Coordinates of C-alpha atoms in Angstrom, one line a residue:
M1 CA 24.0 17.7 -6.5
T2 CA 25.3 20.5 -9.1
V3 CA 21.9 22.0 -10.8
Q4 CA 22.4 23.6 -13.8
P5 CA 20.3 26.6 -15.1
N6 CA 17.1 26.0 -17.0
S7 CA 17.6 22.0 -16.6
V8 CA 14.9 19.6 -15.6
E9 CA 16.4 19.8 -12.2
A10 CA 16.3 23.8 -12.0
R11 CA 12.7 24.1 -13.5
D12 CA 11.5 21.4 -11.2
Q13 CA 12.8 23.4 -8.1
A14 CA 11.4 26.4 -9.7
Y15 CA 7.8 25.0 -10.3
Q16 CA 6.8 21.7 -8.8
L17 CA 5.9 20.8 -5.0
H18 CA 6.7 17.2 -4.5
S19 CA 4.8 14.7 -2.3
Y20 CA 6.4 13.3 1.0
T21 CA 9.4 16.0 0.4
N22 CA 11.0 18.7 2.7
A23 CA 10.4 21.3 0.4
R24 CA 13.1 23.8 1.4
A25 CA 15.6 21.0 1.1
L26 CA 14.6 20.3 -2.4
E27 CA 15.1 23.9 -3.2
R28 CA 18.8 23.4 -2.2
D29 CA 19.5 19.9 -3.0
G30 CA 17.4 19.2 -6.4
A31 CA 15.6 16.2 -7.3
L32 CA 16.7 13.1 -9.1
V33 CA 15.5 12.6 -12.6
I34 CA 14.3 9.3 -13.6
D35 CA 14.1 9.3 -17.3
R36 CA 13.2 6.0 -18.5
G37 CA 12.5 2.3 -17.1
E38 CA 13.3 -1.4 -18.5
G39 CA 12.3 -4.5 -16.8
V40 CA 13.2 -4.0 -12.9
Y41 CA 15.8 -1.2 -13.9
V42 CA 15.4 2.6 -14.2
Y43 CA 17.9 5.3 -15.5
D44 CA 18.3 8.9 -14.5
N45 CA 18.9 11.5 -17.1
S46 CA 22.6 11.0 -16.7
G47 CA 22.1 7.3 -18.0
K48 CA 22.7 5.7 -14.6
R49 CA 21.2 2.7 -13.9
Y50 CA 19.3 1.6 -10.7
I51 CA 17.5 -1.5 -9.6
E52 CA 14.0 -0.2 -8.6
A53 CA 13.7 -2.3 -5.4
M54 CA 10.6 -0.3 -4.3
S55 CA 8.6 -1.0 -7.7
G56 CA 8.2 2.7 -8.1
L57 CA 5.7 2.8 -4.9
W58 CA 5.4 -0.6 -4.2
S59 CA 3.3 -0.8 -7.5
V60 CA 5.1 -1.8 -10.9
A61 CA 4.3 -5.6 -10.7
V62 CA 5.2 -6.5 -14.3
G63 CA 8.2 -4.3 -14.4
F64 CA 8.9 -0.8 -16.7
G65 CA 8.6 -0.7 -20.3
E66 CA 6.1 -3.6 -20.7
Q67 CA 5.0 -3.2 -24.4
R68 CA 1.7 -5.3 -23.9
L69 CA 0.7 -2.3 -21.4
V70 CA 1.7 0.3 -24.0
D71 CA -0.2 -1.3 -26.6
A72 CA -3.4 -1.9 -24.5
A73 CA -3.5 1.8 -23.7
V74 CA -2.7 2.9 -27.5
R75 CA -5.7 0.1 -28.8
Q76 CA -8.1 1.9 -26.3
M77 CA -7.0 5.3 -26.6
S78 CA -8.0 4.8 -30.6
I79 CA -11.4 3.5 -29.9
L80 CA -12.8 5.3 -26.8
P81 CA -10.2 7.6 -25.3
Y82 CA -12.5 8.4 -22.5
Y83 CA -16.3 7.9 -21.0
H84 CA -17.6 8.2 -17.6
T85 CA -19.7 5.7 -15.4
F86 CA -22.2 8.0 -14.1
T87 CA -25.8 8.2 -14.7
G88 CA -26.4 4.7 -16.2
R89 CA -23.4 5.0 -18.6
T90 CA -20.9 2.4 -19.3
H91 CA -18.4 0.9 -21.6
G92 CA -16.8 -2.7 -22.4
P93 CA -13.2 -2.0 -20.4
S94 CA -14.8 -1.1 -17.0
V95 CA -17.6 -4.0 -17.4
D96 CA -14.9 -6.4 -18.2
L97 CA -12.6 -5.6 -15.6
A98 CA -15.4 -5.4 -12.8
E99 CA -16.2 -9.2 -13.9
K100 CA -12.5 -10.0 -13.7
L101 CA -12.0 -8.5 -10.0
I102 CA -15.3 -10.3 -9.1
Q103 CA -13.9 -13.6 -10.5
M104 CA -10.5 -13.2 -9.0
A105 CA -11.7 -12.2 -5.6
P106 CA -10.6 -14.1 -2.5
V107 CA -13.8 -14.0 -0.9
P108 CA -17.4 -14.0 -2.6
M109 CA -18.0 -10.5 -3.7
S110 CA -21.2 -8.5 -5.5
K111 CA -19.7 -5.5 -7.0
V112 CA -16.9 -3.5 -7.9
Y113 CA -16.8 0.3 -7.6
F114 CA -13.9 2.2 -9.5
T115 CA -11.9 5.1 -8.2
N116 CA -8.6 6.5 -9.1
S117 CA -6.3 6.1 -6.1
G118 CA -5.9 4.0 -2.9
S119 CA -6.5 7.1 -1.2
E120 CA -9.7 7.4 -3.2
A121 CA -10.8 3.9 -2.5
N122 CA -10.6 4.1 1.3
D123 CA -12.0 7.5 1.2
T124 CA -15.0 6.0 -0.7
A125 CA -14.9 2.9 1.7
M126 CA -15.6 5.5 4.6
K127 CA -18.7 7.0 2.7
M128 CA -20.3 3.7 1.7
V129 CA -19.8 2.6 5.2
W130 CA -21.7 5.9 6.5
Y131 CA -24.3 5.6 3.7
R132 CA -24.8 1.9 4.4
S133 CA -25.5 2.8 8.1
N134 CA -28.1 5.4 7.2
A135 CA -29.8 2.9 5.1
L136 CA -30.0 0.7 8.0
G137 CA -31.5 3.2 10.1
K138 CA -28.3 3.1 12.3
P139 CA -27.3 6.8 11.9
E140 CA -25.5 6.3 15.3
K141 CA -23.2 3.5 13.6
K142 CA -20.3 5.8 11.7
K143 CA -17.0 5.2 14.1
I144 CA -14.3 3.4 11.9
I145 CA -11.5 1.9 13.7
S146 CA -7.9 1.8 12.2
R147 CA -4.7 0.7 13.8
V148 CA -1.5 3.0 15.0
K149 CA 0.9 2.5 12.1
G150 CA -1.6 1.8 9.5
Y151 CA -1.5 3.6 6.2
H152 CA -4.6 4.1 4.1
G153 CA -4.0 7.2 2.0
V154 CA -4.0 11.1 2.3
T155 CA -7.0 12.5 1.5
I156 CA -8.9 14.0 4.4
A157 CA -10.8 10.9 5.5
S158 CA -8.1 8.3 4.2
A159 CA -5.5 10.5 6.0
S160 CA -7.4 10.3 9.3
L161 CA -7.7 6.4 8.8
T162 CA -3.6 6.5 8.5
G163 CA -2.0 6.2 11.8
L164 CA 1.2 8.0 11.1
P165 CA 1.8 11.5 12.9
N166 CA 3.2 13.3 9.8
N167 CA -0.1 12.5 8.0
H168 CA -1.9 14.4 10.7
R169 CA 0.6 17.1 11.8
S170 CA -0.2 20.6 10.7
F171 CA -3.3 19.2 8.5
D172 CA -6.1 19.6 11.8
L173 CA -6.3 15.6 11.3
P174 CA -7.7 13.0 12.0
L175 CA -11.6 13.6 11.7
S176 CA -13.7 12.9 14.7
N177 CA -15.3 9.3 14.7
I178 CA -11.9 7.8 13.2
L179 CA -10.4 5.6 16.3
H180 CA -7.0 4.0 16.3
T181 CA -6.2 0.8 18.2
T182 CA -3.0 -1.2 18.9
C183 CA -0.2 -1.7 16.0
P184 CA 0.3 -5.8 15.6
H185 CA 4.3 -5.1 15.7
Y186 CA 5.2 -7.4 18.3
R187 CA 9.0 -6.6 19.0
V188 CA 7.9 -2.8 19.8
F189 CA 4.6 -2.9 21.3
A190 CA 4.9 -6.3 23.3
Q191 CA 4.8 -5.7 27.2
E192 CA 7.8 -7.1 29.0
G193 CA 7.9 -11.0 29.1
E194 CA 4.8 -11.1 26.7
T195 CA 4.8 -13.9 24.3
E196 CA 3.6 -13.5 20.8
E197 CA 0.2 -15.4 21.5
E198 CA -0.4 -13.2 24.8
F199 CA 0.3 -10.3 22.5
V200 CA -2.1 -11.1 19.8
A201 CA -4.8 -11.8 22.8
R202 CA -3.9 -8.4 24.1
C203 CA -4.4 -6.7 20.8
A204 CA -7.8 -8.1 20.5
G205 CA -8.6 -7.2 23.7
D206 CA -7.6 -3.8 23.2
L207 CA -10.0 -3.7 20.2
E208 CA -12.7 -5.1 22.2
D209 CA -12.0 -2.6 25.1
L210 CA -12.1 0.3 22.7
I211 CA -15.4 -0.8 20.8
L212 CA -17.2 -1.3 24.2
K213 CA -15.8 2.2 25.6
E214 CA -17.0 3.8 22.3
G215 CA -20.3 1.8 22.2
P216 CA -20.7 -1.1 19.9
E217 CA -23.9 0.5 18.4
T218 CA -21.4 3.5 17.4
V219 CA -18.6 1.6 15.6
A220 CA -19.5 0.6 12.1
A221 CA -15.9 -0.8 10.6
F222 CA -12.5 -1.8 11.2
I223 CA -9.8 -1.2 8.3
G224 CA -6.4 -2.8 8.1
E225 CA -3.7 -3.9 5.9
P226 CA -3.2 -7.5 5.8
V227 CA 0.7 -6.5 6.2
M228 CA 1.4 -3.1 6.8
G229 CA 3.3 -1.2 4.0
A230 CA 4.4 2.4 4.6
G231 CA 4.0 1.9 8.6
G232 CA 7.1 0.1 8.1
V233 CA 6.4 -3.5 6.4
I234 CA 4.9 -4.9 9.6
V235 CA 3.8 -8.6 9.4
P236 CA 1.3 -9.3 12.2
P237 CA 2.1 -12.5 14.5
P238 CA 0.2 -15.7 13.7
G239 CA -3.5 -15.6 15.0
Y240 CA -3.7 -12.0 14.9
W241 CA -6.3 -11.6 11.9
D242 CA -8.1 -14.7 13.6
A243 CA -8.4 -13.2 16.9
I244 CA -9.6 -9.6 15.5
Q245 CA -12.3 -11.1 13.4
V246 CA -14.1 -12.9 16.5
V247 CA -13.9 -9.5 17.9
L248 CA -15.6 -7.8 14.7
R249 CA -18.3 -10.4 14.2
K250 CA -19.2 -10.4 18.0
Y251 CA -19.9 -6.8 17.5
D252 CA -21.4 -6.7 13.8
I253 CA -18.6 -4.6 12.7
L254 CA -17.6 -4.6 8.8
L255 CA -13.8 -5.7 8.1
I256 CA -12.3 -3.3 5.2
A257 CA -9.1 -4.9 3.9
D258 CA -6.8 -2.5 2.5
E259 CA -5.0 -4.6 -0.1
V260 CA -3.4 -1.4 -2.1
I261 CA 0.0 -2.9 -1.6
C262 CA -0.6 -6.6 -0.9
G263 CA -3.1 -7.3 -3.7
F264 CA -2.2 -9.1 -6.9
G265 CA 0.7 -11.3 -5.8
R266 CA 3.0 -9.5 -3.4
T267 CA 2.6 -11.9 -0.5
G268 CA 2.7 -15.0 -2.4
E269 CA -0.9 -15.2 -2.8
M270 CA -3.1 -13.2 -5.3
F271 CA -4.4 -11.3 -2.2
G272 CA -3.2 -10.5 1.4
T273 CA -6.5 -11.6 2.5
T274 CA -6.0 -15.2 1.7
T275 CA -2.5 -15.2 3.1
F276 CA -3.7 -14.2 6.2
G277 CA -7.4 -15.6 6.4
L278 CA -9.4 -12.5 6.2
Q279 CA -13.2 -12.5 5.5
P280 CA -13.4 -8.8 4.6
D281 CA -16.7 -7.2 3.5
I282 CA -14.8 -4.7 1.4
I283 CA -11.6 -4.9 -0.4
T284 CA -9.7 -1.8 -1.6
V285 CA -7.3 -2.4 -4.5
S286 CA -5.0 -0.2 -6.7
K287 CA -1.2 0.1 -7.4
Q288 CA -0.3 -3.6 -8.7
L289 CA -3.8 -3.7 -10.5
S290 CA -2.3 -1.7 -13.3
S291 CA 1.3 -1.8 -12.2
S292 CA 0.8 1.9 -11.8
Y293 CA 1.0 2.4 -15.8
Q294 CA -2.3 4.2 -15.4
P295 CA -4.1 5.6 -12.2
I296 CA -6.8 3.3 -11.2
S297 CA -8.4 1.7 -8.2
A298 CA -11.3 -0.3 -7.2
L299 CA -13.3 -1.4 -4.3
L300 CA -14.6 -4.8 -4.2
I301 CA -18.0 -4.9 -2.0
N302 CA -20.2 -8.0 -0.8
E303 CA -23.7 -8.2 -0.6
R304 CA -24.1 -7.1 2.8
V305 CA -22.5 -3.8 1.8
Y306 CA -24.1 -3.4 -1.5
A307 CA -28.1 -4.4 -0.9
P308 CA -28.3 -1.6 1.7
L309 CA -26.4 0.8 -0.6
A310 CA -28.7 -0.3 -3.6
D311 CA -32.0 0.4 -1.2
E312 CA -30.7 3.7 -0.3
S313 CA -30.1 4.9 -3.9
A314 CA -33.4 4.0 -4.6
K315 CA -35.0 6.1 -1.9
I316 CA -33.0 9.3 -2.4
G317 CA -33.0 8.6 -6.1
T318 CA -29.1 8.4 -6.8
F319 CA -26.0 7.1 -5.1
G320 CA -24.4 10.7 -5.2
H321 CA -20.8 9.7 -5.2
G322 CA -18.6 9.5 -8.4
F323 CA -15.0 10.8 -10.0
T324 CA -14.7 12.2 -13.5
A325 CA -12.3 9.1 -14.1
S326 CA -13.8 6.3 -12.2
G327 CA -13.5 3.1 -14.6
H328 CA -11.7 5.3 -17.3
P329 CA -11.9 2.9 -20.3
V330 CA -8.0 3.3 -20.8
A331 CA -7.0 2.7 -17.2
A332 CA -9.3 -0.3 -17.2
A333 CA -8.0 -1.5 -20.5
V334 CA -4.0 -1.4 -19.0
A335 CA -5.3 -3.1 -15.7
L336 CA -7.1 -5.7 -17.7
E337 CA -3.8 -6.5 -19.7
N338 CA -1.6 -6.3 -16.6
L339 CA -3.6 -8.8 -14.7
A340 CA -3.5 -11.1 -17.7
I341 CA 0.5 -10.8 -17.6
I342 CA 0.4 -11.6 -14.2
E343 CA -1.8 -14.8 -14.7
E344 CA -0.1 -15.7 -17.8
R345 CA 3.6 -15.5 -16.7
D346 CA 2.7 -16.9 -13.0
L347 CA 4.0 -14.2 -11.4
V348 CA 2.4 -15.3 -7.8
G349 CA 4.4 -18.2 -8.4
N350 CA 7.6 -16.8 -8.7
V351 CA 6.8 -14.8 -5.6
R352 CA 6.5 -18.2 -4.0
E353 CA 9.6 -19.6 -5.8
L354 CA 11.9 -16.6 -4.7
S355 CA 10.6 -15.6 -1.5
P356 CA 12.7 -18.2 0.6
L357 CA 15.9 -16.8 -1.0
F358 CA 14.4 -13.1 -0.3
M359 CA 13.8 -13.6 3.3
K360 CA 16.8 -15.7 3.9
R361 CA 19.0 -12.8 2.6
L362 CA 17.0 -10.3 4.3
K363 CA 17.0 -12.1 7.9
A364 CA 20.9 -12.9 7.4
M365 CA 21.3 -9.0 7.8
E366 CA 19.9 -9.0 11.1
A367 CA 23.4 -10.0 12.4
H368 CA 24.9 -7.0 11.1
P369 CA 25.7 -4.5 14.0
L370 CA 23.8 -1.9 12.6
A371 CA 20.6 -3.8 12.3
V372 CA 17.9 -4.4 15.1
E373 CA 15.1 -6.7 13.0
A374 CA 14.4 -7.8 9.7
R375 CA 10.8 -8.4 8.8
G376 CA 8.8 -9.3 5.6
V377 CA 6.7 -12.1 3.7
G378 CA 6.5 -12.9 0.1
L379 CA 8.5 -10.0 -1.8
I380 CA 8.1 -7.4 0.5
G381 CA 10.6 -6.7 3.4
A382 CA 12.3 -4.1 5.6
L383 CA 15.3 -3.9 7.6
E384 CA 15.2 -1.6 11.0
L385 CA 18.6 -0.1 11.8
H386 CA 19.5 0.5 15.5
S387 CA 19.1 4.1 16.8
R388 CA 22.6 5.7 17.6
D389 CA 23.9 8.5 19.4
G390 CA 24.2 11.9 17.3
F391 CA 21.1 10.8 15.4
A392 CA 17.3 12.0 15.9
A393 CA 14.7 9.0 15.5
G394 CA 14.2 8.5 11.9
Q395 CA 17.5 10.2 10.4
L396 CA 19.5 7.2 10.0
G397 CA 17.1 5.5 7.4
P398 CA 17.3 8.5 4.9
K399 CA 21.0 8.6 5.2
F400 CA 21.2 4.9 4.4
A401 CA 18.8 5.0 1.7
A402 CA 20.9 7.6 0.0
L403 CA 23.8 5.6 0.5
M404 CA 22.2 2.5 -1.4
L405 CA 20.9 4.6 -4.0
D406 CA 24.2 6.0 -4.8
K407 CA 25.7 2.2 -5.1
G408 CA 22.4 1.9 -7.4
V409 CA 19.8 0.1 -5.5
I410 CA 16.5 2.1 -4.9
G411 CA 14.9 1.4 -1.4
R412 CA 12.9 3.3 0.5
A413 CA 13.4 4.8 4.0
I414 CA 10.5 4.4 6.5
G415 CA 11.9 6.0 9.6
D416 CA 15.1 4.0 10.5
S417 CA 13.6 1.1 8.5
I418 CA 14.7 0.5 4.8
A419 CA 11.7 -1.3 2.8
L420 CA 12.4 -3.2 -0.2
C421 CA 9.5 -4.1 -2.6
P422 CA 10.8 -5.2 -5.9
P423 CA 8.8 -5.9 -9.1
L424 CA 7.3 -9.4 -9.3
I425 CA 9.1 -10.0 -12.4
V426 CA 12.6 -10.2 -10.4
D427 CA 14.9 -13.0 -11.0
E428 CA 17.4 -14.9 -8.4
Q429 CA 20.3 -13.0 -9.7
Q430 CA 18.5 -9.5 -9.1
I431 CA 17.6 -10.4 -5.7
N432 CA 21.1 -11.4 -4.8
T433 CA 22.4 -8.1 -6.5
I434 CA 19.9 -6.2 -4.4
F435 CA 21.0 -7.9 -1.0
D436 CA 24.6 -7.8 -2.2
T437 CA 24.5 -4.1 -2.5
F438 CA 22.4 -3.7 0.9
E439 CA 25.1 -5.5 2.7
A440 CA 28.0 -3.5 1.2
S441 CA 25.9 -0.4 2.0
L442 CA 25.8 -1.6 5.5
D443 CA 29.4 -2.0 5.9
A444 CA 30.1 1.3 4.3
F445 CA 27.7 3.0 6.4
A446 CA 29.0 1.8 9.3
K447 CA 32.5 3.0 8.7
E448 CA 31.1 6.3 7.8
I449 CA 29.1 6.7 11.2
G450 CA 31.5 4.8 13.3
A451 CA 29.7 1.9 14.2
D452 CA 32.0 -1.0 12.5

């Protein structure tokens, strides 16, 4: 990329530190500037069009440029541009959205607590779990179990829950009292000769062994994504969640379902909780809640969680936690309109209708010489590439994603896996275009690295 003096790219290099980016490489190469979006497409500042096959960051369910969401924001901005939900204050949009989320919840829930990102939601879930244990007179019951390769955010607490090395390295993480158990990726973590059923039993056994080692009286909660997203789109084997929940119930351990990526239709149901038969005590949501048109997230908590929190707040005099923008009226209004669009246009039905094509095209790429595994559910999937001599682990994915970007499709490299997560409004022709481009990119990449 040639960066012109005083261009957007040059000023970006001069002034901005980016997330999940090699800062020195950005200084050298510059950033891709996305200028506008329309439907499943985005355009850079030279006018080039891309299919945004990652929905931004797994999140733009209704596509880009949805006028109804713009209008909802403008209407609310003109009425009440901001108010808070501290000290017994409230406003209509936050009440309406809380009511809507309780009505939509896949299992009975009692209350909604608003935050501004998935990281904040999972961070708050940890604090709620600790507060609850103290309220119940169990101050030792504070440990939380996550999983290797799980992703739950980047605050100090939520990054500790995350089970990915680069979220811990050089940050002095994870915090104490955060534990990690076996990742449910059968191909990678199964032992030689182990069937899927045996692998599931071992995952549950590993969890139980960890609980017993730490002491059941010290373990408060288990957190997991129904389908792991940023860990590489890892779909658990059949029976996995049933086996895990048996262990959690046995030792009176709360289940937190991180639905930040799966929620609001991605898996072919409104929630991944339904797809995989979870019975969580806390559900965290964000991303497709507002299609990321506004920053907003939420925790749905059941009565088992809420009642001790309420009692403790009465004892202390307050629930001493909150964010300036929790339940922000503009964000809540946009989220309500976004959920209305998802329901009115039956976008979950669109996922169910198109998932067979999406998965057929994805699975077909396993036959390519560069491919090792395709995995996915609904409209979320990933293709993992074979490691190659001359390439360190994790180098193939970014190089391939750059080639696909050049051909007009935006995917995401997760190590040597390429993830796809198109907007829920995607149609059959666009899915075929995504995979036609993916396949052409595989062939071109194989020639480039001498693997054809």
